[in-house]
Amino acid sequence: NGLAAAFLRCRDGEATTLSALEVDFDQPSWRRWSTRTGRSWLDHVLFPVFAPSGALEAAVLFAWDVADRVTAERTRLQLEDQLRQAQKLEAVGMLAGGVAHDFNNILTAVLGFAEQIEQELPDAHPCQGLARQVQKAAQRG
């Protein structure tokens, strides 16, 4: 894991920072270092301590709990995703409303012309029924 690699770098004399490393305190490797249980996220700073001779004498590890920060970041990302989805739905709704409005304008013209045709045809004309059918279809639309 990341912490093991950090210890190897520390052994080679390199200080290391790890951000939001998920830790399971129930694992045996953590039981001897911590009285905590369960999972959490920790930031770590690990650095070597050298003896006057220049040899690596110790490694110092500072760790602090950042679970609240990690949880807040995950919540923020989820809310941003929900906002993007809502914006997409709003855009689709506006598009559908615009299409419906344009379609209604076309149907209004069709309905008007069909009524005008029906009125101008003589009562017994065979196209009277067709003009009424066009009107009914336009009204349904």
PDB file of C-alpha atoms in Angstrom:
ATOM      1  CA  ASN A   1       0.000   0.000   0.000  1.00  0.00           C
ATOM      2  CA  GLY A   2       1.016   3.665   0.009  1.00  0.00           C
ATOM      3  CA  LEU A   3       2.338   3.657   3.546  1.00  0.00           C
ATOM      4  CA  ALA A   4       4.651   0.703   2.925  1.00  0.00           C
ATOM      5  CA  ALA A   5       6.120   2.486  -0.115  1.00  0.00           C
ATOM      6  CA  ALA A   6       6.538   5.633   1.988  1.00  0.00           C
ATOM      7  CA  PHE A   7       8.512   3.666   4.589  1.00  0.00           C
ATOM      8  CA  LEU A   8      10.773   2.314   1.857  1.00  0.00           C
ATOM      9  CA  ARG A   9      11.416   5.858   0.596  1.00  0.00           C
ATOM     10  CA  CYS A  10      12.034   6.962   4.193  1.00  0.00           C
ATOM     11  CA  ARG A  11      14.595   4.184   4.576  1.00  0.00           C
ATOM     12  CA  ASP A  12      16.335   5.704   1.573  1.00  0.00           C
ATOM     13  CA  GLY A  13      16.347   9.100   3.310  1.00  0.00           C
ATOM     14  CA  GLU A  14      13.318  10.697   1.611  1.00  0.00           C
ATOM     15  CA  ALA A  15      10.510  12.449   3.500  1.00  0.00           C
ATOM     16  CA  THR A  16       7.032  11.582   2.230  1.00  0.00           C
ATOM     17  CA  THR A  17       3.547  13.031   2.470  1.00  0.00           C
ATOM     18  CA  LEU A  18       0.452  10.905   1.914  1.00  0.00           C
ATOM     19  CA  SER A  19      -2.975  12.485   1.591  1.00  0.00           C
ATOM     20  CA  ALA A  20      -6.271  10.867   2.500  1.00  0.00           C
ATOM     21  CA  LEU A  21      -4.906   7.364   2.843  1.00  0.00           C
ATOM     22  CA  GLU A  22      -7.719   5.004   3.820  1.00  0.00           C
ATOM     23  CA  VAL A  23      -6.811   3.041   6.918  1.00  0.00           C
ATOM     24  CA  ASP A  24      -8.564   0.039   8.438  1.00  0.00           C
ATOM     25  CA  PHE A  25      -7.692   0.147  12.132  1.00  0.00           C
ATOM     26  CA  ASP A  26      -9.086  -3.372  12.557  1.00  0.00           C
ATOM     27  CA  GLN A  27      -6.165  -4.812  10.566  1.00  0.00           C
ATOM     28  CA  PRO A  28      -3.489  -6.521  12.691  1.00  0.00           C
ATOM     29  CA  SER A  29      -0.792  -4.155  11.397  1.00  0.00           C
ATOM     30  CA  TRP A  30      -2.655  -1.224  12.997  1.00  0.00           C
ATOM     31  CA  ARG A  31      -3.784  -2.947  16.221  1.00  0.00           C
ATOM     32  CA  ARG A  32      -0.390  -2.507  17.878  1.00  0.00           C
ATOM     33  CA  TRP A  33      -0.199   1.201  16.962  1.00  0.00           C
ATOM     34  CA  SER A  34      -3.704   2.437  17.623  1.00  0.00           C
ATOM     35  CA  THR A  35      -6.582   1.912  20.019  1.00  0.00           C
ATOM     36  CA  ARG A  36      -9.044   3.026  17.330  1.00  0.00           C
ATOM     37  CA  THR A  37     -11.270   0.644  15.408  1.00  0.00           C
ATOM     38  CA  GLY A  38     -12.988   0.812  12.050  1.00  0.00           C
ATOM     39  CA  ARG A  39     -12.007   2.686   8.908  1.00  0.00           C
ATOM     40  CA  SER A  40     -10.895   6.272   8.526  1.00  0.00           C
ATOM     41  CA  TRP A  41      -8.801   8.491   6.264  1.00  0.00           C
ATOM     42  CA  LEU A  42      -5.507   9.903   7.425  1.00  0.00           C
ATOM     43  CA  ASP A  43      -2.997  12.385   6.102  1.00  0.00           C
ATOM     44  CA  HIS A  44       0.582  11.305   6.879  1.00  0.00           C
ATOM     45  CA  VAL A  45       3.961  12.936   6.987  1.00  0.00           C
ATOM     46  CA  LEU A  46       6.837  10.484   7.316  1.00  0.00           C
ATOM     47  CA  PHE A  47      10.421  11.585   7.572  1.00  0.00           C
ATOM     48  CA  PRO A  48      13.738   9.991   8.414  1.00  0.00           C
ATOM     49  CA  VAL A  49      15.876  10.878  11.433  1.00  0.00           C
ATOM     50  CA  PHE A  50      19.594  10.451  10.983  1.00  0.00           C
ATOM     51  CA  ALA A  51      22.247   9.760  13.620  1.00  0.00           C
ATOM     52  CA  PRO A  52      25.311  12.030  13.760  1.00  0.00           C
ATOM     53  CA  SER A  53      27.132   9.350  11.801  1.00  0.00           C
ATOM     54  CA  GLY A  54      24.655   9.858   8.929  1.00  0.00           C
ATOM     55  CA  ALA A  55      22.997   6.481   9.369  1.00  0.00           C
ATOM     56  CA  LEU A  56      19.236   6.245   9.464  1.00  0.00           C
ATOM     57  CA  GLU A  57      18.314   6.107  13.137  1.00  0.00           C
ATOM     58  CA  ALA A  58      14.515   6.333  13.105  1.00  0.00           C
ATOM     59  CA  ALA A  59      11.461   7.236  11.116  1.00  0.00           C
ATOM     60  CA  VAL A  60       8.928   9.695  12.487  1.00  0.00           C
ATOM     61  CA  LEU A  61       5.330   9.451  11.357  1.00  0.00           C
ATOM     62  CA  PHE A  62       2.735  12.124  11.978  1.00  0.00           C
ATOM     63  CA  ALA A  63      -0.827  11.224  11.061  1.00  0.00           C
ATOM     64  CA  TRP A  64      -4.094  13.069  11.475  1.00  0.00           C
ATOM     65  CA  ASP A  65      -7.660  12.136  10.762  1.00  0.00           C
ATOM     66  CA  VAL A  66      -9.172  13.787   7.686  1.00  0.00           C
ATOM     67  CA  ALA A  67     -12.354  11.691   7.476  1.00  0.00           C
ATOM     68  CA  ASP A  68     -14.546  14.788   7.720  1.00  0.00           C
ATOM     69  CA  ARG A  69     -12.719  16.385   4.784  1.00  0.00           C
ATOM     70  CA  VAL A  70     -12.926  13.226   2.674  1.00  0.00           C
ATOM     71  CA  THR A  71     -16.623  12.789   3.467  1.00  0.00           C
ATOM     72  CA  ALA A  72     -17.331  16.440   2.639  1.00  0.00           C
ATOM     73  CA  GLU A  73     -15.463  16.135  -0.667  1.00  0.00           C
ATOM     74  CA  ARG A  74     -17.390  13.008  -1.631  1.00  0.00           C
ATOM     75  CA  THR A  75     -20.662  14.730  -0.714  1.00  0.00           C
ATOM     76  CA  ARG A  76     -19.665  17.777  -2.790  1.00  0.00           C
ATOM     77  CA  LEU A  77     -18.901  15.571  -5.800  1.00  0.00           C
ATOM     78  CA  GLN A  78     -22.247  13.779  -5.461  1.00  0.00           C
ATOM     79  CA  LEU A  79     -24.098  17.100  -5.229  1.00  0.00           C
ATOM     80  CA  GLU A  80     -22.262  18.421  -8.286  1.00  0.00           C
ATOM     81  CA  ASP A  81     -23.274  15.290 -10.198  1.00  0.00           C
ATOM     82  CA  GLN A  82     -26.898  15.730  -9.106  1.00  0.00           C
ATOM     83  CA  LEU A  83     -26.781  19.382 -10.203  1.00  0.00           C
ATOM     84  CA  ARG A  84     -25.427  18.393 -13.637  1.00  0.00           C
ATOM     85  CA  GLN A  85     -28.224  15.828 -14.008  1.00  0.00           C
ATOM     86  CA  ALA A  86     -30.837  18.423 -13.009  1.00  0.00           C
ATOM     87  CA  GLN A  87     -29.395  20.897 -15.511  1.00  0.00           C
ATOM     88  CA  LYS A  88     -29.568  18.261 -18.263  1.00  0.00           C
ATOM     89  CA  LEU A  89     -33.199  17.519 -17.417  1.00  0.00           C
ATOM     90  CA  GLU A  90     -33.993  21.237 -17.390  1.00  0.00           C
ATOM     91  CA  ALA A  91     -32.393  21.655 -20.826  1.00  0.00           C
ATOM     92  CA  VAL A  92     -34.373  18.694 -22.215  1.00  0.00           C
ATOM     93  CA  GLY A  93     -37.560  20.145 -20.707  1.00  0.00           C
ATOM     94  CA  MET A  94     -36.923  23.539 -22.274  1.00  0.00           C
ATOM     95  CA  LEU A  95     -36.212  21.918 -25.631  1.00  0.00           C
ATOM     96  CA  ALA A  96     -39.383  19.835 -25.432  1.00  0.00           C
ATOM     97  CA  GLY A  97     -41.375  22.950 -24.485  1.00  0.00           C
ATOM     98  CA  GLY A  98     -39.968  24.829 -27.466  1.00  0.00           C
ATOM     99  CA  VAL A  99     -40.756  21.966 -29.847  1.00  0.00           C
ATOM    100  CA  ALA A 100     -44.296  21.701 -28.443  1.00  0.00           C
ATOM    101  CA  HIS A 101     -44.802  25.449 -28.860  1.00  0.00           C
ATOM    102  CA  ASP A 102     -43.590  25.366 -32.469  1.00  0.00           C
ATOM    103  CA  PHE A 103     -45.718  22.310 -33.215  1.00  0.00           C
ATOM    104  CA  ASN A 104     -48.760  24.036 -31.703  1.00  0.00           C
ATOM    105  CA  ASN A 105     -48.163  27.049 -33.974  1.00  0.00           C
ATOM    106  CA  ILE A 106     -48.087  24.757 -37.027  1.00  0.00           C
ATOM    107  CA  LEU A 107     -51.258  22.938 -35.930  1.00  0.00           C
ATOM    108  CA  THR A 108     -53.018  26.258 -35.374  1.00  0.00           C
ATOM    109  CA  ALA A 109     -52.291  27.211 -38.979  1.00  0.00           C
ATOM    110  CA  VAL A 110     -53.442  23.789 -40.246  1.00  0.00           C
ATOM    111  CA  LEU A 111     -56.628  24.043 -38.176  1.00  0.00           C
ATOM    112  CA  GLY A 112     -57.336  27.571 -39.464  1.00  0.00           C
ATOM    113  CA  PHE A 113     -56.830  26.621 -43.096  1.00  0.00           C
ATOM    114  CA  ALA A 114     -58.958  23.456 -42.719  1.00  0.00           C
ATOM    115  CA  GLU A 115     -61.804  25.529 -41.206  1.00  0.00           C
ATOM    116  CA  GLN A 116     -61.512  28.046 -44.032  1.00  0.00           C
ATOM    117  CA  ILE A 117     -61.622  25.260 -46.644  1.00  0.00           C
ATOM    118  CA  GLU A 118     -64.690  23.710 -44.971  1.00  0.00           C
ATOM    119  CA  GLN A 119     -66.491  27.057 -44.931  1.00  0.00           C
ATOM    120  CA  GLU A 120     -65.762  27.811 -48.574  1.00  0.00           C
ATOM    121  CA  LEU A 121     -66.838  24.410 -49.891  1.00  0.00           C
ATOM    122  CA  PRO A 122     -70.496  23.830 -50.756  1.00  0.00           C
ATOM    123  CA  ASP A 123     -72.379  21.753 -48.145  1.00  0.00           C
ATOM    124  CA  ALA A 124     -72.614  18.617 -50.287  1.00  0.00           C
ATOM    125  CA  HIS A 125     -69.000  18.720 -51.494  1.00  0.00           C
ATOM    126  CA  PRO A 126     -67.117  15.409 -50.937  1.00  0.00           C
ATOM    127  CA  CYS A 127     -64.070  17.272 -49.488  1.00  0.00           C
ATOM    128  CA  GLN A 128     -66.165  18.645 -46.599  1.00  0.00           C
ATOM    129  CA  GLY A 129     -65.597  15.407 -44.658  1.00  0.00           C
ATOM    130  CA  LEU A 130     -61.884  15.538 -45.389  1.00  0.00           C
ATOM    131  CA  ALA A 131     -61.646  19.110 -44.109  1.00  0.00           C
ATOM    132  CA  ARG A 132     -63.423  18.048 -40.888  1.00  0.00           C
ATOM    133  CA  GLN A 133     -60.998  15.107 -40.491  1.00  0.00           C
ATOM    134  CA  VAL A 134     -58.040  17.492 -40.866  1.00  0.00           C
ATOM    135  CA  GLN A 135     -59.563  19.728 -38.188  1.00  0.00           C
ATOM    136  CA  LYS A 136     -60.094  16.828 -35.797  1.00  0.00           C
ATOM    137  CA  ALA A 137     -56.510  15.619 -36.301  1.00  0.00           C
ATOM    138  CA  ALA A 138     -55.138  19.115 -35.728  1.00  0.00           C
ATOM    139  CA  GLN A 139     -57.203  19.505 -32.540  1.00  0.00           C
ATOM    140  CA  ARG A 140     -55.936  16.154 -31.219  1.00  0.00           C
ATOM    141  CA  GLY A 141     -52.379  17.190 -32.000  1.00  0.00           C
TER     142      GLY A 141
END
